[in-house]
Structure formats: C-alpha cells, structure tokens
Tab-separated table of C-alpha atoms in Angstrom:
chain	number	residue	atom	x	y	z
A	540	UNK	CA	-46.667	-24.433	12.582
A	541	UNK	CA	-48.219	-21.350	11.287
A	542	UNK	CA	-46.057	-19.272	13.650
A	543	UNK	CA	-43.011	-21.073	12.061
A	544	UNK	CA	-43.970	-20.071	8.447
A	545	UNK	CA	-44.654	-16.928	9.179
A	546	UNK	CA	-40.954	-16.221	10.363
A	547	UNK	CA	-40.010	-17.926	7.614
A	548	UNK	CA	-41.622	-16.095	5.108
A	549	UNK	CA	-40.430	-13.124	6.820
A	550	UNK	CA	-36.923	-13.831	6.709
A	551	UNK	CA	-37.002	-14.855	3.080
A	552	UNK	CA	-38.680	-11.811	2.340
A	553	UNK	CA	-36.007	-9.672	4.022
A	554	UNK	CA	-33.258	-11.239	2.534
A	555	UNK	CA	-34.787	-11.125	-1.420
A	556	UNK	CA	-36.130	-7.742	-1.329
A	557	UNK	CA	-33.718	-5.772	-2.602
A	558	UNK	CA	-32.192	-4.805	-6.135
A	559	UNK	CA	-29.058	-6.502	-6.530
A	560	UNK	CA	-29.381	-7.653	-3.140
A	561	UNK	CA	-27.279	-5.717	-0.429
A	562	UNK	CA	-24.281	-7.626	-0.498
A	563	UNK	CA	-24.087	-6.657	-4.148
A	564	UNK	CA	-24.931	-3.025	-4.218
A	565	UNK	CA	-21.983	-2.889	-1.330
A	566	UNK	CA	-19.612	-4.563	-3.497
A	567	UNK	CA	-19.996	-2.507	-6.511
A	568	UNK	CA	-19.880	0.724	-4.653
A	569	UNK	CA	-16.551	-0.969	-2.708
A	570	UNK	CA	-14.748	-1.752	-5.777
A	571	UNK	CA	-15.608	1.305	-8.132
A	572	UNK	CA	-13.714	3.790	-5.550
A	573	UNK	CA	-10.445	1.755	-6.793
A	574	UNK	CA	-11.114	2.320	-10.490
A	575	UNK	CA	-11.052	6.742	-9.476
A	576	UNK	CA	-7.786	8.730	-10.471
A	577	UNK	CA	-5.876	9.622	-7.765
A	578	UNK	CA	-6.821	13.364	-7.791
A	579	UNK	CA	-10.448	11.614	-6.118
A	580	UNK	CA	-8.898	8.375	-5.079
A	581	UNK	CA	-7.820	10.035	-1.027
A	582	UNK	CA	-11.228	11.337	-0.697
A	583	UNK	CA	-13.401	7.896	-1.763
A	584	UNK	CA	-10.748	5.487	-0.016
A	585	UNK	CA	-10.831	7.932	2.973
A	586	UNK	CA	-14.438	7.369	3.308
A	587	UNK	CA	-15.008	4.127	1.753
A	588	UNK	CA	-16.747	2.451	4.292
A	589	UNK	CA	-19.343	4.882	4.391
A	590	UNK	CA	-19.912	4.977	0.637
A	591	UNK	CA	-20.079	1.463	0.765
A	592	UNK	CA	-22.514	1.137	3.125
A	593	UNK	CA	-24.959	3.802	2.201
A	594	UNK	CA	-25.318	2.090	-1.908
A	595	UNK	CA	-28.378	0.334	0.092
A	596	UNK	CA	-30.376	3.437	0.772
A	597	UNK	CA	-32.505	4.129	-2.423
A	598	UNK	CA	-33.239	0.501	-1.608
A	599	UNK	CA	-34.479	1.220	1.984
A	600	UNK	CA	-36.146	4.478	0.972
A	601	UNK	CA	-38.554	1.891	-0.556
A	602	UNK	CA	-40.261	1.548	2.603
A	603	UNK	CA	-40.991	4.750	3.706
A	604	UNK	CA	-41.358	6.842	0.598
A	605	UNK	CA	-43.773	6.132	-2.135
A	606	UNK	CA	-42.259	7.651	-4.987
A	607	UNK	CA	-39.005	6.091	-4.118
A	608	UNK	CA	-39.827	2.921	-6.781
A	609	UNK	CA	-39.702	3.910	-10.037
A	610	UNK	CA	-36.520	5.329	-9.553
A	611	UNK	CA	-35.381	2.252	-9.492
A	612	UNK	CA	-36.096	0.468	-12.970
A	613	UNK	CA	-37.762	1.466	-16.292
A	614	UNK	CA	-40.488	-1.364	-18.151
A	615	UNK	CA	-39.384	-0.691	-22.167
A	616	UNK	CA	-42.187	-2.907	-23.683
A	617	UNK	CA	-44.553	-0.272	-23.104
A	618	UNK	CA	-42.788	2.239	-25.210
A	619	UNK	CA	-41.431	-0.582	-27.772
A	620	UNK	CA	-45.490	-1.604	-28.320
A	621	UNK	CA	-45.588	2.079	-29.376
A	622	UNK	CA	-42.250	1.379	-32.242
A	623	UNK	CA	-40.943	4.612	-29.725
A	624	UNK	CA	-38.815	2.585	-27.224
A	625	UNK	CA	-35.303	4.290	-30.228
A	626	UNK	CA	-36.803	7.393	-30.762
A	627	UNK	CA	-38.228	7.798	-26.892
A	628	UNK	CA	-36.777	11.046	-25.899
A	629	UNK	CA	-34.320	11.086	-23.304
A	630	UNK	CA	-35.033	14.374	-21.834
A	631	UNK	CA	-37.718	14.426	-19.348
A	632	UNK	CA	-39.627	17.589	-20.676
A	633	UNK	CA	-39.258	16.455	-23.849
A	634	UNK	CA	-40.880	12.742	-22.554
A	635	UNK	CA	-42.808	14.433	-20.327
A	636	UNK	CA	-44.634	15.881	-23.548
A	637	UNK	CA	-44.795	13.112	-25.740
A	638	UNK	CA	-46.540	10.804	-22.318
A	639	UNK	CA	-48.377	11.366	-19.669
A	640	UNK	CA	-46.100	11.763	-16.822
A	641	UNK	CA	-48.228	9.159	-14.463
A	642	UNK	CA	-46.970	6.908	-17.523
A	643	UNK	CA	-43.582	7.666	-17.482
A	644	UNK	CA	-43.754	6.897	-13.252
A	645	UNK	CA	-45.609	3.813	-13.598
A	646	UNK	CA	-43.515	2.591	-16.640
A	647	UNK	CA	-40.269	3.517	-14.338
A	648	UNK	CA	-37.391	6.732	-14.569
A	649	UNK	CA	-34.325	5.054	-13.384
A	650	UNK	CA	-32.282	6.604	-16.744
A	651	UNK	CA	-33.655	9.958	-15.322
A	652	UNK	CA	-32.703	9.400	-11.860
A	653	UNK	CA	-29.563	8.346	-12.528
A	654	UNK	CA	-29.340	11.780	-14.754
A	655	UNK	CA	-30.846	13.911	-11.670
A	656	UNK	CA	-28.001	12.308	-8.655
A	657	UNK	CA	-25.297	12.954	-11.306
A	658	UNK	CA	-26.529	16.732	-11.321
A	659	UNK	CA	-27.144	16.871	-7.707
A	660	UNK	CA	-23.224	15.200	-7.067
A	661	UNK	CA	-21.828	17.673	-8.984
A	662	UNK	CA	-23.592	20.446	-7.112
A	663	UNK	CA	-22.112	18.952	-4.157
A	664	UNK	CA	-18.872	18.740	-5.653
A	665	UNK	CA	-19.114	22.644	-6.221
A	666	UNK	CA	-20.543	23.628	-2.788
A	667	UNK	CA	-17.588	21.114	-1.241
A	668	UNK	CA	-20.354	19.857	0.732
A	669	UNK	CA	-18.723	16.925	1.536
A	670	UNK	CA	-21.423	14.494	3.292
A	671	UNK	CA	-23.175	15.479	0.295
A	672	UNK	CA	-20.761	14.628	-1.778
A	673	UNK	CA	-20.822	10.892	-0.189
A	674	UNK	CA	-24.640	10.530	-0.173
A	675	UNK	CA	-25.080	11.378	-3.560
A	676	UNK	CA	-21.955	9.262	-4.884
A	677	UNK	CA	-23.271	6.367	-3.047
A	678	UNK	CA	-26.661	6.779	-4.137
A	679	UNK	CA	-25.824	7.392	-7.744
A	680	UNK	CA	-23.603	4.394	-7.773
A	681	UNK	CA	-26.914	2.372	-6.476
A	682	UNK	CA	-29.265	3.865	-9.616
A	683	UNK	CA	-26.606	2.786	-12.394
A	684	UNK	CA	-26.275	-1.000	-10.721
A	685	UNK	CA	-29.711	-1.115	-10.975
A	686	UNK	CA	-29.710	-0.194	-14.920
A	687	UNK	CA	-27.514	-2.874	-15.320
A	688	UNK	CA	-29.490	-5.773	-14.256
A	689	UNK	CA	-31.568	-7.112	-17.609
A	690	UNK	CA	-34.847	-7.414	-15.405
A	691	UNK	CA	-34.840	-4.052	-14.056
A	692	UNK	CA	-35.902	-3.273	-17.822
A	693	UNK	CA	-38.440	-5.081	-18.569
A	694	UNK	CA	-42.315	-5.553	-17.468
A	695	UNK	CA	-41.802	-9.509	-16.934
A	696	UNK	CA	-39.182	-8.207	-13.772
A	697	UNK	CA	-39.585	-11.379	-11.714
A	698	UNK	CA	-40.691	-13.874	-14.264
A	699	UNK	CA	-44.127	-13.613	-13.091
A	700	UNK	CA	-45.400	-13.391	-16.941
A	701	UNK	CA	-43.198	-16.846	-17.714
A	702	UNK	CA	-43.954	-18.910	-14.434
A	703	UNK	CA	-40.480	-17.947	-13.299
A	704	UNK	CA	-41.517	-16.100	-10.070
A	705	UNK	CA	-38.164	-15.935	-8.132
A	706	UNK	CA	-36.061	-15.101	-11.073
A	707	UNK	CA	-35.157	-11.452	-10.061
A	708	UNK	CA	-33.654	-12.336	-6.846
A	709	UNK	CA	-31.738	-15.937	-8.138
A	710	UNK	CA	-30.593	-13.486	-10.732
A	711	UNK	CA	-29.065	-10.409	-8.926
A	712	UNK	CA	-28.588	-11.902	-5.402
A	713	UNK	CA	-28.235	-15.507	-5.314
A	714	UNK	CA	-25.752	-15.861	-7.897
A	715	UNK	CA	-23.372	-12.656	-7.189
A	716	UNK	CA	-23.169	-14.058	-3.719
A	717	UNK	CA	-22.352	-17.614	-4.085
A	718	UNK	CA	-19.529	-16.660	-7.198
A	719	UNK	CA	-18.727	-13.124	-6.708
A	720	UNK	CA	-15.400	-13.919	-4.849
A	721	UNK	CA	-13.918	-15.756	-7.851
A	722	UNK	CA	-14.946	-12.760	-9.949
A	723	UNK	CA	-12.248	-10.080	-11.297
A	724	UNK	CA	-13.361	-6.572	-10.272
A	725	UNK	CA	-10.785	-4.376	-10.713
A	726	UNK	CA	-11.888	-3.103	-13.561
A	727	UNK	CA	-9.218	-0.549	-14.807
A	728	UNK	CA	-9.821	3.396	-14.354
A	729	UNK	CA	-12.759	5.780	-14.609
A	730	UNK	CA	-12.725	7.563	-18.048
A	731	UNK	CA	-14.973	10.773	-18.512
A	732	UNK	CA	-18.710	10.684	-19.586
A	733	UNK	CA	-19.681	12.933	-22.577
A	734	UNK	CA	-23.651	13.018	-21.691
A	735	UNK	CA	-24.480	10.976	-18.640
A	736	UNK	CA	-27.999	11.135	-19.683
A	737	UNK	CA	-27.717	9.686	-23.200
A	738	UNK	CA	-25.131	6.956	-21.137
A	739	UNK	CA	-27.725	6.132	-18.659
A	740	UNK	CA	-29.999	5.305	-21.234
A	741	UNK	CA	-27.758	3.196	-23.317
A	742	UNK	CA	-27.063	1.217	-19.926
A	743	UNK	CA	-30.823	0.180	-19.799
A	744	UNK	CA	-31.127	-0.816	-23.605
A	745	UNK	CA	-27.752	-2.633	-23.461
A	746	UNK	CA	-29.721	-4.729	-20.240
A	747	UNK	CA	-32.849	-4.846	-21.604
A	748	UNK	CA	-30.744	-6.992	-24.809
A	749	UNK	CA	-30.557	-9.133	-21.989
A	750	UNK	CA	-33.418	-10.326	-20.946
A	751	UNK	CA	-34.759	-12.806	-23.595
A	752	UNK	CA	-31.191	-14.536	-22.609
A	753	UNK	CA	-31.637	-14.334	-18.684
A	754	UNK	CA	-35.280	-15.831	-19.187
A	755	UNK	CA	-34.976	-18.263	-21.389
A	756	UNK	CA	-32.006	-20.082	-20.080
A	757	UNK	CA	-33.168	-20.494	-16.664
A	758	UNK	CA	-36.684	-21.862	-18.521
A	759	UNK	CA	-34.443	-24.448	-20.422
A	760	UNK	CA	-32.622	-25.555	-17.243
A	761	UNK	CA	-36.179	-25.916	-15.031
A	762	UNK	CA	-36.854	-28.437	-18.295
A	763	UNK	CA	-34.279	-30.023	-17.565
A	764	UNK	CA	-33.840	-30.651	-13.832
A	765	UNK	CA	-36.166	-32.202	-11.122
A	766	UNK	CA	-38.516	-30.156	-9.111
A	767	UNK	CA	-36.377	-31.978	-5.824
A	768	UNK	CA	-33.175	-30.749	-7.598
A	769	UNK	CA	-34.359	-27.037	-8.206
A	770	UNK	CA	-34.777	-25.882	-4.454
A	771	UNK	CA	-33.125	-26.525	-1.170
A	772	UNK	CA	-32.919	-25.459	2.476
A	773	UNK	CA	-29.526	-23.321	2.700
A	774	UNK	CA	-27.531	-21.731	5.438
A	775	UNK	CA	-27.898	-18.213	5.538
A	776	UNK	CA	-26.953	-15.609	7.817
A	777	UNK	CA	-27.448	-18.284	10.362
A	778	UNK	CA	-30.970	-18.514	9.113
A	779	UNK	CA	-32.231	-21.658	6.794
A	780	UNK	CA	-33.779	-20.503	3.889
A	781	UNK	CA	-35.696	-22.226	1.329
A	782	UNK	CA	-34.333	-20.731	-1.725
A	783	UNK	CA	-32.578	-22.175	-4.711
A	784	UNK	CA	-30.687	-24.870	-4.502
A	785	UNK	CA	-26.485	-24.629	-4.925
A	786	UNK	CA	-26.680	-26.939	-7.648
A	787	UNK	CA	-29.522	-25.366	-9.485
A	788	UNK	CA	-27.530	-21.569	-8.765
A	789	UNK	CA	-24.036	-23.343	-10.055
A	790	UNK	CA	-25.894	-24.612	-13.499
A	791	UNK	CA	-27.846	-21.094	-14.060
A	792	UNK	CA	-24.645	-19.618	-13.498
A	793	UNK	CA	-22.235	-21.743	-16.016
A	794	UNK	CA	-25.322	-21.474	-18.781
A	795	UNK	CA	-24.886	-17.557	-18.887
A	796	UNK	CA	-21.099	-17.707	-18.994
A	797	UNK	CA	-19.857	-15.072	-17.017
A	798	UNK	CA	-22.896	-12.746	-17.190
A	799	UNK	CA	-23.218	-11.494	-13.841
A	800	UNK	CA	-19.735	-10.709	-13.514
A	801	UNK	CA	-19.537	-9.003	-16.663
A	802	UNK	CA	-22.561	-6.475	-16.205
A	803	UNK	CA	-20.757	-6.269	-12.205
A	804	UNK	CA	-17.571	-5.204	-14.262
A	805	UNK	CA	-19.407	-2.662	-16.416
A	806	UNK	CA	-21.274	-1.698	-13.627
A	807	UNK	CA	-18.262	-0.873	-11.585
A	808	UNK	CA	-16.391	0.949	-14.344
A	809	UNK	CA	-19.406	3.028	-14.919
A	810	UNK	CA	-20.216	4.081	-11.480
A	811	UNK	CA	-16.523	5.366	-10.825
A	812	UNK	CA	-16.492	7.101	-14.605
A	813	UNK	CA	-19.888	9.225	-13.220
A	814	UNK	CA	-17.943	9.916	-10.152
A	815	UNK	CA	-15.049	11.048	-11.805
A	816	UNK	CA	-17.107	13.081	-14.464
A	817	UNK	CA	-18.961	15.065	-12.023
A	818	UNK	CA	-15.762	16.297	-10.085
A	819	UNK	CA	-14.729	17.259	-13.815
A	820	UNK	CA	-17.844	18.924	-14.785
A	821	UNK	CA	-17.639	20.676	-11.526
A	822	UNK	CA	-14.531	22.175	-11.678
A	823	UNK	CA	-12.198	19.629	-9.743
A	824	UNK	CA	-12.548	21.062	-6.253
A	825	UNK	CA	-9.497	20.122	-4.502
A	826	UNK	CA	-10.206	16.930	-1.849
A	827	UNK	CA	-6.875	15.814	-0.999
A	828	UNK	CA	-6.964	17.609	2.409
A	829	UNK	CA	-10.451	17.335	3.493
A	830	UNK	CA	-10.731	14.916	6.790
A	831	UNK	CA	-12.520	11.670	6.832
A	832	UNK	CA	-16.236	11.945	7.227
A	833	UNK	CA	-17.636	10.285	10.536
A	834	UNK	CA	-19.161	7.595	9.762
A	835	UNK	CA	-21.060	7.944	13.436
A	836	UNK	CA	-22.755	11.301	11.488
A	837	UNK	CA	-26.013	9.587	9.877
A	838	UNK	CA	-28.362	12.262	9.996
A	839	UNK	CA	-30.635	10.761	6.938
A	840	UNK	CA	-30.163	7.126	8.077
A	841	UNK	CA	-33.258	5.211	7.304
A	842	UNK	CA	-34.681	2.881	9.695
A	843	UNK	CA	-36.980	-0.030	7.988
A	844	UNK	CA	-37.163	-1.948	11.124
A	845	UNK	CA	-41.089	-4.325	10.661
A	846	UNK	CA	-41.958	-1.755	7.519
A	847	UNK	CA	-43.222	-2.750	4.864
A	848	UNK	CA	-41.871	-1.997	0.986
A	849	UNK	CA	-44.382	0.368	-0.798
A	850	UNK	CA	-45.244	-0.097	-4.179
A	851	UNK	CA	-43.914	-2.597	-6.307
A	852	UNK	CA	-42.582	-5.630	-4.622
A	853	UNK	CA	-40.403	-7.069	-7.432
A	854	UNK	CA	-38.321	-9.139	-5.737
A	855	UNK	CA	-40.651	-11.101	-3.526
C-alpha cells in the first residue's frame, strides 16, 4: 500500500511541478510565432516545433541548477512592506544598491531575467547564430508566461499562507488544460517594445493586481462546496490522479470569467512583441533563407529523469 502511494505521489508530483504546467508553456510559445510579421514569420514557423518544445527548459533547469529558481517569479510584499514595491528600481545595479543582492535572489528576478534573454536574443539575432536564436526565443517566451501568472508575484505562491495549498497548479495547469481549446489565441500581431525592462516589470505588477482576486474566489467557492465535491480521481496521461475535481475546475473557472485566457492572450501577444523587438533592435538580420534547424541537434537538452527540483518547490 505504501509502494502504491509512493508512485502516486510521484506521479502527481511530476505532473504539478511546473510553472504554467508544460502543456501551457508549449501552447503559448506555439501560438505567439503566429502573431510575428512576416519578415520573422518563415524563420519561427520553420522551426516551430522546436521553439515549442524547448519553452519547458528554464522549467527543467530547476533540477539541476540552483540558481535556476528565482528566475522564475518575483515575491512584491517584501518590497511593498518597505512603501518601495513603485519606486523599486528597475535596473539591477541600481536595485542591487538600494538591497542586498541575496534579497533581491531570495525575493525573486524574473523582471530581470526576462530583461537579460531579451539582451542575449538580440545578440543572437546579430551574430545570426541561429540555434541561439531559438534557445533564447523559447526561453524568453517561458520567463514572460511566468510574469503573467498572479501567483508567480506574490509570497503566498501556492496558497500555503491561506490554507489553499494546491492553488498554483489548479491555477496555471489544471484550468488552461481542461478549457484552453475553447480559448481564442490568435491574438493579432507583435507591435515593438519601447523598454523591455520597464515592460517586464509592468507585466508582474499588472499580475500581482491579481492575486487578491485569484485567492479569494477559489476561498469563496471551497465555502461553498463539499469537501467530496472539491477533489476527484481523474484520467490523466493514462495515469489516475487525485487532483481537483472537473466540477470544482469548471466553477473556479466561470467565477474568474475568462481570466486565464485573458493573461494566455496577453501573454502570447507579449512574447511575439519581444521577439519581434529584438530582431528590430538588432538590426533585422535577414532569415528568410536560413534552413530549418534540426530538431535531432539538442546539444543543451536537459535530462531530469528521478531528479529532484532544487530550491523552491512551489507547485507541489
């Protein structure tokens, strides 16, 4: 019986784990190369499978590299506490001198990091280094979904402070998979990004506005159902999995009213407009020509076969 648990635990552990689950992080990166001009549309659609399936990375990176986390959200209570959270300044030297920089890690740099892949893909636009170009595109794309989930901005991440443990995952992964296929994701085209730093950092105040909504409508539903009606046993990936129940998922999801699929929207829009804006800021190198990338060619794939995620483990 123990044994039994144990691979259950496992599996639900696998499947939770990850920021806006892998289905979704796929998805976004999928649908954003549709929203590029055409003078970049060859090049993404020409290796879309490829930029689609490496948006998981930063995620798996997790595993085997410590300082891989706090790239991944930023906690703004810490700063608010201090009345700095508007006048926190959004240059790294600048916040580097104003905190500790073992604050600004533990308190989370994702604004930053999406700041520092936008620099490095426009390096790789200049260089034409094309599987560079694709790395840092998908990885970029995964840092500004991330920004856009409320709970990725906030110390409470899994509703561990609120007796909602769970939350983060029902939130970012549960719901986007059960409704994402009724959702409208073609979300026009890419437009060009003034200062991707001050952008990245209006993405994670525009989520964090969020979060007293994501949190206290899920709280008013728990009131409101049975414990019996809250979870269930579900088919997933041939696997059952003790999760939340459809019922539950289809009432969280109404209560928002579109929600998920609107920050999936802006997060789409935004990931192709930082694509698009660091081909511009490079000089828009001419792709039209340039062969398909082999998807075979994985030379920093990243194997988390029985590892364990390092740090933070805000989805479990």
């Amino acid at each position: 019986m123990k044994s039994l648990f144990y691979r259950m635990l496992c599996i639900v552990s696998m499947l939770i784990l990850t920021s806006w689950g892998f289905f979704a992080h796929k998805k976004i990166n999928h649908y954003a190369v549709f929203a590029l001009p055409a003078q970049l549309a060859k090049f993404y659609k020409s290796n879309i499978d490829l930029i689609t399936e490496k948006a998981v990375d930063p995620d798996k990176r997790c595993f085997t590299d410590s300082a891989e986390g706090p790239r991944h959200f930023i906690d703004l209570e810490d700063y608010r506490k201090e009345s700095t959270v508007d006048s926190m300044p959004i240059h790294w030297s600048q916040a580097k001198e104003k905190f500790q920089e073992r604050q600004l890690l533990k308190n989370g740099i994702v604004p930053w990091q999406i700041n520092l892949t936008y620099q490095k893909l426009v390096k790789a636009f200049q260089a034409k280094d094309y599987k560079r170009i694709i790395k840092h595109s998908a990885e970029l794309g995964h840092y500004i979904a991330d920004a856009h989930v409320p709970l990725h901005t906030t110390k409470n991440y899994n509703g561990q402070l609120t007796n909602q443990l769970g939350i983060h995952a029902f939130w970012e992964s549960r719901l986007p998979e059960m409704f994402s296929e009724k959702y409208n994701l073609r979300v026009g085209k890419a437009n060009y990004i003034k200062d991707p730093l001050a952008e990245a950092w209006g993405i994670v105040r525009e989520s964090n506005r969020l979060v007293d909504s994501v949190l206290s409508i899920e709280a008013r539903l728990n009131r409101q159902f049975k414990a019996s009606q809250k979870k269930s046993f579900i088919e997933r990936n041939n696997q059952l999995v003790w999760t939340y129940s459809d019922s539950y998922a289809r009432a969280y999801h109404e209560a928002m009213n579109g929600m998920v699929e609107r920050r999936m929207q802006k997060t789409i829009l935004r990931v192709a407009s930082y694509w698009y804006s660091a081909w511009l800021e490079s000089g828009q190198p001419d792709l039209t020509n340039i062969e398909k990338i082999k998807s075979s060619d994985k030379q920093d794939h990243i194997d988390i076969t029985g590892k364990k995620r390092i740090g933070r483990e805000e989805w479990m």
